[in-house]
Coordinates of C-alpha atoms in Angstrom, one line a residue:
X759 CA 161.7 91.3 78.8
X760 CA 159.4 94.0 80.2
X761 CA 157.8 93.8 83.7
X762 CA 154.4 93.2 82.1
X763 CA 155.7 90.2 80.1
X764 CA 157.4 88.8 83.2
X765 CA 154.2 89.1 85.2
X766 CA 152.1 87.4 82.5
X767 CA 154.7 84.7 82.2
X768 CA 154.5 84.1 86.0
X769 CA 150.7 84.0 85.8
X770 CA 150.8 81.2 83.2
X771 CA 152.5 79.0 85.7
X772 CA 149.4 78.9 87.9
X773 CA 146.4 80.0 85.8
X774 CA 144.5 78.6 82.8
X775 CA 146.0 79.7 79.5
X776 CA 142.6 80.9 78.1
X777 CA 142.2 83.1 81.1
X778 CA 145.7 84.6 80.8
X779 CA 145.1 85.2 77.1
X780 CA 141.9 87.0 77.9
X781 CA 143.6 89.2 80.5
X782 CA 146.4 90.0 78.1
X783 CA 144.0 91.1 75.4
X784 CA 142.0 93.2 77.9
X785 CA 145.1 95.0 79.2
X786 CA 146.2 95.7 75.6
X787 CA 142.9 96.6 73.9
X788 CA 140.0 97.0 76.3
X789 CA 138.6 100.5 77.2
X790 CA 139.4 101.8 80.7
X791 CA 136.1 101.1 82.2
X792 CA 136.3 97.4 81.3
X793 CA 139.4 97.0 83.5
X794 CA 137.8 98.5 86.5
X795 CA 135.7 96.4 88.9
X796 CA 135.8 93.4 86.6
X797 CA 133.0 90.9 87.1
X798 CA 134.4 87.4 87.0
X799 CA 131.1 85.7 86.1
X800 CA 130.3 88.2 83.3
X801 CA 133.8 87.8 81.9
X802 CA 133.3 84.0 81.8
X803 CA 129.9 84.3 80.2
X804 CA 131.2 86.7 77.4
X805 CA 134.3 84.7 76.6
X806 CA 132.9 81.1 77.0
X807 CA 135.5 80.3 79.7
X808 CA 134.8 78.2 82.7
X809 CA 133.7 80.3 85.7
X810 CA 135.9 78.6 88.2
X811 CA 139.0 78.9 86.0
X812 CA 138.3 82.6 85.5
X813 CA 137.9 83.2 89.2
X814 CA 141.1 81.2 89.9
X815 CA 143.0 83.1 87.3
X816 CA 142.0 86.5 88.6
X817 CA 142.9 85.4 92.2
X818 CA 146.3 84.3 91.1
X819 CA 146.7 87.7 89.2
X820 CA 145.9 89.5 92.5
X821 CA 148.6 87.4 94.3
X822 CA 151.1 88.6 91.7
X823 CA 150.1 92.3 92.1
X824 CA 148.6 92.4 88.6
X825 CA 145.0 93.1 89.8
X826 CA 143.5 94.6 92.9
X827 CA 140.5 92.9 94.6
X828 CA 137.6 94.8 96.1
X829 CA 134.8 93.6 98.4
X830 CA 131.9 96.0 97.9
X831 CA 128.7 96.1 99.9
X832 CA 125.9 96.8 97.4
X833 CA 122.3 97.8 97.6
X834 CA 120.1 95.0 96.3
X835 CA 117.6 97.5 95.1
X836 CA 119.6 100.0 93.0
X837 CA 122.9 98.0 92.8
X838 CA 124.8 101.0 94.2
X839 CA 128.0 100.4 96.1
X840 CA 127.5 101.4 99.7
X841 CA 131.0 100.6 100.9
X842 CA 134.1 99.5 98.9
X843 CA 136.7 97.5 100.9
X844 CA 140.1 96.2 100.0
X845 CA 139.5 93.3 102.5
X846 CA 136.7 91.7 104.3
X847 CA 138.5 92.7 107.5
X848 CA 137.2 96.3 107.1
X849 CA 133.6 95.2 106.5
X850 CA 132.6 95.8 110.1
X851 CA 129.1 97.3 110.1
X852 CA 126.1 95.2 111.0
X853 CA 123.9 97.3 108.7
X854 CA 124.3 99.5 105.7
X855 CA 121.9 102.2 104.4
X856 CA 121.3 103.3 100.8
X857 CA 120.4 107.0 100.6
X858 CA 119.2 106.6 97.0
X859 CA 116.6 104.0 98.0
X860 CA 116.1 105.2 101.6
X861 CA 116.5 101.6 102.8
X862 CA 118.7 99.7 105.2
X863 CA 120.1 96.2 104.9
X864 CA 121.6 93.7 107.3
X865 CA 125.2 92.8 106.3
X866 CA 125.2 89.3 104.8
X867 CA 127.7 87.7 102.5
X868 CA 125.1 86.0 100.3
X869 CA 124.0 88.6 97.8
X870 CA 125.0 91.9 99.5
X871 CA 128.7 91.7 99.1
X872 CA 130.3 91.5 95.6
X873 CA 133.9 90.8 94.8
X874 CA 135.5 92.5 91.8
X875 CA 138.9 93.0 90.2
X876 CA 140.7 96.1 88.9
X877 CA 143.9 96.3 86.9
X878 CA 146.9 97.5 88.8
X879 CA 148.7 100.6 87.6
X880 CA 151.7 98.3 87.2
X881 CA 150.0 96.8 84.2
X882 CA 148.1 99.8 82.9
X883 CA 146.9 103.1 84.3
X884 CA 143.1 103.7 83.8
X885 CA 140.8 106.6 84.5
X886 CA 139.3 104.9 87.6
X887 CA 142.7 105.1 89.4
X888 CA 141.8 108.8 89.6
X889 CA 138.1 108.8 90.4
X890 CA 138.2 112.6 91.3
X891 CA 138.7 113.3 87.6
X892 CA 135.9 111.1 86.2
X893 CA 132.9 112.6 84.5
X894 CA 129.5 112.3 86.2
X895 CA 128.4 109.4 83.9
X896 CA 131.8 107.6 84.3
X897 CA 131.7 108.1 88.1
X898 CA 128.3 106.4 88.2
X899 CA 129.5 103.6 85.9
X900 CA 132.9 103.0 87.5
X901 CA 132.5 104.0 91.1
X902 CA 128.9 104.2 92.3
X903 CA 127.3 101.2 90.6
X904 CA 128.3 97.7 91.2
X905 CA 129.2 95.1 88.6
X906 CA 125.7 93.6 89.2
X907 CA 124.0 96.2 87.1
X908 CA 124.0 95.8 83.3
X909 CA 124.6 99.4 82.2
X910 CA 123.8 100.5 78.7
X911 CA 126.6 101.8 76.4
X912 CA 124.8 105.1 76.0
X913 CA 124.7 105.7 79.8
X914 CA 125.4 109.4 79.5
X915 CA 122.2 109.8 77.3
X916 CA 120.2 107.6 79.7
X917 CA 121.2 109.7 82.7
X918 CA 120.1 112.9 80.9
X919 CA 116.7 111.3 80.4
X920 CA 116.2 110.5 84.1
X921 CA 117.7 113.6 85.7
X922 CA 116.7 117.2 85.7
X923 CA 120.1 118.6 86.6
X924 CA 123.6 117.5 87.6
X925 CA 126.5 119.6 88.9
X926 CA 130.2 118.9 89.6
X927 CA 130.8 120.8 92.8
X928 CA 134.4 121.2 94.1
X929 CA 135.1 121.2 97.9
X930 CA 134.2 124.4 99.6
X931 CA 132.1 125.6 96.7
X932 CA 128.4 126.5 96.4
X933 CA 126.1 126.3 93.4
X934 CA 122.6 127.7 92.8
X935 CA 120.3 125.9 90.4
X936 CA 117.1 127.3 88.9
X937 CA 114.7 124.4 88.2
X938 CA 111.1 123.9 87.1
X939 CA 110.0 120.9 89.2
X940 CA 107.3 118.6 87.8
X941 CA 104.7 116.7 89.8
X942 CA 106.0 113.4 91.2
X943 CA 108.9 112.2 93.3
X944 CA 112.3 113.7 92.8
X945 CA 115.5 112.5 94.5
X946 CA 118.4 114.8 95.1
X947 CA 121.4 112.4 95.4
X948 CA 125.2 112.7 95.6
X949 CA 127.0 109.4 94.7
X950 CA 130.2 110.6 96.5
X951 CA 128.8 111.2 100.0
X952 CA 125.6 109.1 99.4
X953 CA 123.6 112.0 100.8
X954 CA 120.0 112.1 99.6
X955 CA 117.0 114.3 99.9
X956 CA 113.5 113.2 98.6
X957 CA 111.3 115.9 97.1
X958 CA 107.5 115.1 97.1
X959 CA 106.1 117.5 94.4
X960 CA 102.3 117.8 94.3
X961 CA 99.4 120.2 94.5
X962 CA 98.7 123.4 92.6
X963 CA 101.5 125.0 90.7
X964 CA 103.5 127.5 92.7
X965 CA 103.2 131.1 91.6
X966 CA 106.3 132.3 93.4
X967 CA 109.7 130.7 93.3
X968 CA 110.3 128.1 96.1
X969 CA 113.7 127.8 97.8
X970 CA 115.6 124.8 99.1
X971 CA 119.2 124.6 100.5
X972 CA 121.1 121.4 100.9
X973 CA 124.6 121.1 102.4
X974 CA 126.9 118.1 101.9
X975 CA 128.9 117.3 105.0
X976 CA 131.3 114.5 105.9
X977 CA 128.7 112.9 108.1
X978 CA 125.8 111.3 106.3
X979 CA 122.4 112.4 107.7
X980 CA 119.2 110.4 107.7
X981 CA 117.2 110.7 104.4
X982 CA 114.0 112.8 104.8
X983 CA 111.3 114.2 102.4
X984 CA 110.5 117.8 101.6
X985 CA 107.1 118.7 100.3
X986 CA 107.1 121.1 97.3
X987 CA 104.6 122.3 94.7
X988 CA 105.2 122.0 91.0
X989 CA 106.9 125.1 89.5
X990 CA 110.0 127.2 89.9
X991 CA 112.6 126.1 92.5
X992 CA 115.8 127.8 93.6
X993 CA 118.1 125.1 94.8
X994 CA 121.2 126.0 96.7
X995 CA 123.9 123.4 97.1
X996 CA 127.0 123.8 99.3
X997 CA 129.9 121.4 99.6
X998 CA 131.5 121.3 103.0
X999 CA 133.5 118.1 102.4
X1000 CA 137.2 117.8 101.4
X1001 CA 136.2 116.2 98.0
X1002 CA 134.1 117.2 95.1
X1003 CA 130.5 116.1 95.1
X1004 CA 128.3 115.2 92.1
X1005 CA 124.7 116.0 93.1
X1006 CA 121.9 115.3 90.7
X1007 CA 118.1 115.7 90.7
X1008 CA 116.6 112.4 89.6
X1009 CA 113.1 111.8 88.4
X1010 CA 111.4 108.7 89.8
X1011 CA 109.9 107.2 86.7
X1012 CA 109.6 104.0 84.7
X1013 CA 112.8 105.0 82.8
X1014 CA 114.7 105.1 86.1
X1015 CA 113.2 101.7 87.1
X1016 CA 114.2 100.2 83.8
X1017 CA 117.8 101.4 84.3
X1018 CA 118.1 100.1 87.9
X1019 CA 116.5 96.7 87.2
X1020 CA 119.0 95.7 84.4
X1021 CA 121.0 93.0 86.2
X1022 CA 123.6 90.3 85.5
X1023 CA 125.3 87.6 87.6
X1024 CA 128.1 88.6 89.8
X1025 CA 130.7 87.0 92.1
X1026 CA 129.4 87.1 95.7
X1027 CA 131.5 86.9 98.8
X1028 CA 129.8 83.7 99.8
X1029 CA 130.8 82.0 96.5
X1030 CA 134.4 83.2 96.8
X1031 CA 134.7 81.9 100.4
X1032 CA 133.6 78.4 99.1
X1033 CA 136.3 78.6 96.3
X1034 CA 139.2 76.3 96.9
X1035 CA 141.8 78.5 95.1
X1036 CA 140.7 81.4 97.4
X1037 CA 141.1 79.3 100.5
X1038 CA 144.5 78.1 99.4
X1039 CA 145.7 81.6 98.7
X1040 CA 144.1 83.5 101.6
X1041 CA 143.9 80.8 104.3
X1042 CA 145.0 83.0 107.1
X1043 CA 144.2 86.5 105.8
X1044 CA 140.5 86.7 105.2
X1045 CA 138.8 87.9 108.4
X1046 CA 140.0 89.8 111.5
X1047 CA 140.2 88.0 114.8
X1048 CA 136.8 88.3 116.5
X1049 CA 135.1 89.4 113.3
X1050 CA 131.8 87.6 112.5
X1051 CA 130.0 87.9 109.2
X1052 CA 126.6 86.4 108.6
X1053 CA 125.7 84.0 105.8
X1054 CA 122.0 83.3 105.3
X1055 CA 122.5 80.0 103.4
X1056 CA 125.6 77.8 103.2
X1057 CA 125.8 74.0 102.7
X1058 CA 128.1 71.9 104.8
X1059 CA 129.4 68.4 104.0
X1060 CA 131.2 66.3 106.5
X1061 CA 132.8 63.0 105.5
X1062 CA 134.7 60.3 107.4
X1063 CA 136.4 57.1 106.5
X1064 CA 134.6 54.1 108.0
X1065 CA 136.8 51.9 110.2
X1066 CA 140.0 53.7 109.4
X1067 CA 141.6 52.4 112.5
X1068 CA 141.0 48.9 111.4
X1069 CA 142.5 49.8 108.0
X1070 CA 145.8 50.7 109.7
X1071 CA 145.7 47.5 111.7
X1072 CA 145.0 45.4 108.6
X1073 CA 147.4 46.8 106.0
X1074 CA 150.0 48.5 108.1
X1075 CA 150.9 52.2 108.6
X1076 CA 152.7 52.9 105.3
X1077 CA 150.0 51.5 103.0
X1078 CA 147.2 53.0 105.1
X1079 CA 148.9 56.4 105.1
X1080 CA 149.2 56.3 101.4
X1081 CA 145.5 55.3 101.0
X1082 CA 144.3 58.0 103.3
X1083 CA 146.4 60.7 101.6
X1084 CA 145.1 59.6 98.2
X1085 CA 141.5 59.7 99.6
X1086 CA 142.1 63.3 100.7
X1087 CA 143.5 64.2 97.3
X1088 CA 140.5 62.7 95.4
X1089 CA 138.0 64.3 97.8
X1090 CA 139.6 67.8 97.5
X1091 CA 139.7 67.5 93.7
X1092 CA 136.0 66.5 93.5
X1093 CA 134.9 69.2 96.0
X1094 CA 136.7 71.9 94.1
X1095 CA 135.3 70.8 90.8
X1096 CA 131.8 71.1 92.3
X1097 CA 132.5 74.7 93.3
X1098 CA 133.2 73.8 96.9
X1099 CA 136.1 74.1 99.3
X1100 CA 137.7 72.1 102.0
X1101 CA 137.5 74.0 105.2
X1102 CA 139.6 71.6 107.3
X1103 CA 140.5 68.0 107.9
X1104 CA 140.2 66.3 111.3
X1105 CA 141.9 62.9 111.4
X1106 CA 140.4 61.1 108.5
X1107 CA 137.4 63.4 108.3
X1108 CA 136.7 66.3 105.9
X1109 CA 134.6 69.4 106.4
X1110 CA 133.7 71.2 103.2
X1111 CA 131.4 74.0 102.2
X1112 CA 129.3 74.6 99.0
X1113 CA 127.3 77.5 97.8
X1114 CA 124.2 75.4 97.2
X1115 CA 122.9 72.0 98.4
X1116 CA 122.8 70.4 94.9
X1117 CA 126.6 71.0 94.5
X1118 CA 127.2 69.2 97.8
X1119 CA 125.0 66.3 96.7
X1120 CA 126.8 66.0 93.4
X1121 CA 130.1 66.0 95.2
X1122 CA 129.0 63.4 97.7
X1123 CA 127.8 61.0 94.9
X1124 CA 131.1 61.4 93.1
X1125 CA 133.1 61.0 96.3
X1126 CA 131.4 57.8 97.1
X1127 CA 132.1 56.4 93.6
X1128 CA 135.7 57.5 93.8
X1129 CA 136.2 55.6 97.1
X1130 CA 134.8 52.5 95.5
X1131 CA 137.1 52.8 92.5
X1132 CA 140.1 53.5 94.8
X1133 CA 139.3 50.5 96.9
X1134 CA 139.0 48.2 93.9
X1135 CA 142.2 49.6 92.4
X1136 CA 144.2 49.1 95.6
X1137 CA 142.3 45.9 96.5
X1138 CA 141.0 47.3 99.7
X1139 CA 137.2 47.1 99.7
X1140 CA 137.1 48.5 103.2
X1141 CA 137.4 52.1 101.9
X1142 CA 133.9 53.5 102.7
X1143 CA 132.9 57.0 103.2
X1144 CA 130.2 58.2 105.7
X1145 CA 128.8 61.5 104.7
X1146 CA 126.4 64.1 106.1
X1147 CA 125.0 67.3 104.5
X1148 CA 123.0 70.2 106.0
X1149 CA 122.2 73.7 104.8
X1150 CA 121.4 76.8 106.8
X1151 CA 122.7 80.1 108.2
X1152 CA 126.0 80.5 109.8
X1153 CA 128.8 82.9 110.8
X1154 CA 132.0 83.2 108.9
X1155 CA 134.8 83.6 111.5
X1156 CA 138.5 83.0 112.2
X1157 CA 139.3 80.0 114.3
X1158 CA 142.7 78.6 115.0
X1159 CA 144.3 81.0 112.6
X1160 CA 142.2 80.2 109.5
X1161 CA 138.8 81.2 108.0
X1162 CA 136.1 78.9 109.5
X1163 CA 132.4 78.7 110.2
X1164 CA 130.4 78.7 113.4
X1165 CA 126.8 78.1 114.3
X1166 CA 124.1 75.5 114.7
X1167 CA 124.1 74.6 111.0
X1168 CA 127.7 73.4 111.4
X1169 CA 126.8 71.4 114.5
X1170 CA 123.8 69.7 112.8
X1171 CA 125.8 68.8 109.7
X1172 CA 128.5 67.2 111.9
X1173 CA 125.9 65.2 113.9
X1174 CA 124.1 64.1 110.7
X1175 CA 127.3 62.7 109.4
X1176 CA 127.5 60.6 112.5
X1177 CA 124.2 58.9 111.5
X1178 CA 125.6 57.6 108.2
X1179 CA 126.3 54.0 107.7
X1180 CA 128.9 52.7 105.3
X1181 CA 128.6 54.3 101.9
X1182 CA 125.5 56.2 102.8
X1183 CA 124.8 59.9 102.5
X1184 CA 122.6 61.4 105.2
X1185 CA 121.0 64.8 104.5
X1186 CA 118.5 67.0 106.2
X1187 CA 115.1 68.2 105.0
X1188 CA 116.4 71.6 103.8
X1189 CA 118.8 69.8 101.4
X1190 CA 116.3 67.5 99.8
X1191 CA 113.7 70.2 99.5
X1192 CA 116.1 72.2 97.2
X1193 CA 114.7 72.0 93.7
X1194 CA 118.1 71.5 92.0
X1195 CA 118.8 68.7 94.5
X1196 CA 115.6 66.9 93.7
X1197 CA 116.4 67.1 90.0
X1198 CA 119.9 65.8 90.5
X1199 CA 118.7 62.8 92.6
X1200 CA 116.0 61.9 90.0
X1201 CA 118.6 62.1 87.2
X1202 CA 120.8 59.6 89.2
X1203 CA 117.9 57.3 90.0
X1204 CA 118.3 57.9 93.8
X1205 CA 115.3 58.0 96.2
X1206 CA 116.0 59.3 99.7
X1207 CA 114.6 57.3 102.6
X1208 CA 113.2 59.5 105.4
X1209 CA 113.4 58.9 109.1
X1210 CA 113.1 61.0 112.2
X1211 CA 116.0 61.1 114.7
X1212 CA 117.1 62.9 117.8
X1213 CA 120.4 64.7 117.5
X1214 CA 122.6 65.5 120.5
X1215 CA 122.2 69.1 121.5
X1216 CA 119.1 69.7 119.4
X1217 CA 115.8 70.0 121.3
X1218 CA 113.4 68.7 118.7
X1219 CA 113.6 65.6 116.6
X1220 CA 114.6 66.2 113.0
X1221 CA 113.8 64.6 109.7
X1222 CA 116.8 63.1 107.9
X1223 CA 117.1 61.4 104.5
X1224 CA 119.4 58.5 103.7
X1225 CA 120.7 58.2 100.1
X1226 CA 122.1 54.8 99.8

């Protein structure tokens, strides 16, 4: 049996068969670019497979060394990759700048960081393993642009339509280009160094040739604008880096806008951090000690068993221990199925995260029903969950050796849970104002009851809603 067969056999022990079949077909038949920076959500959509199962299968394949995972900071405007990282631990800049768009962005995990998967050379060697040998079009497709952009099959032709000139410039070399520049905005951009120069072309046509020299260095300089007149231009390009550069003169136009606005769903870092399989596999190896990454919107659910101490007193330690363990198993199963993840358990309490408020509400409703069913099955009607849900910004951090969250949103969610009575779900205004949450509550015939309360450590009173 070959190593590849052995690896796929091992993957079948932990991943969905449909996902494994898909990967086997891709490794055998797919073009090289399809195996580089694979988009989990796009793969699920094209194959009809469940997104969570695809994500889990890819994660298990990474664990077996079959795939490599990349965390890429991407520009939300042009979808270009600003920084590619093998781990979140190396994502340590508070802000990233896109030279192509001349814009800066605060580092957040919501929609700025994508997670993709590339086949390992152990399974198959592809062109992207040697990016220095890729053509200009393939470099843009496989290295510069993220998986969030829906690139056309005829990308090489499209690039010719939106650029005046491109050049493959080896290290230490210089090139001289003779161009006839039109009126408008031109962008001289290199996808390797991310260096950019804007050219503002306007006024009367130049009678004499204009000259412009641009040097590519290891240090990226601030993007500026040079004023030119339409007409002949002698453009001198010099590469002072240790790698080849691929400068091109782009024409700002509707055709360029059309190319850059073609988008598709992608796997965000925030969603992956709320994935149970990811947490199980990378519990202690996600963030560096002291590292703090911002998330603009994350939903927290806290649950606790009501009167669990009395339960131990009433049924004895062995029976109570079995009930509590079964309660944890059911809750984790429901949370994972609603695209959430258990962050930690504290006594009989659970702290979980969800990408969106409606997923947390859906999980809470199912968790409440599951506890009722478990109580009826075991003839212990005292099994009641108290739950609280809040949504807001937070920091992803490492605490006590595992990936955790910090901030006022976490504190509020915990205190809101403390307001819950038996079987009730207490949520904050930001949760019920979510459009998907309102639709879900209406579909289940649930009407939240509003009240204003004071929470410990919170200066102003807050509105909370009880779903009973």
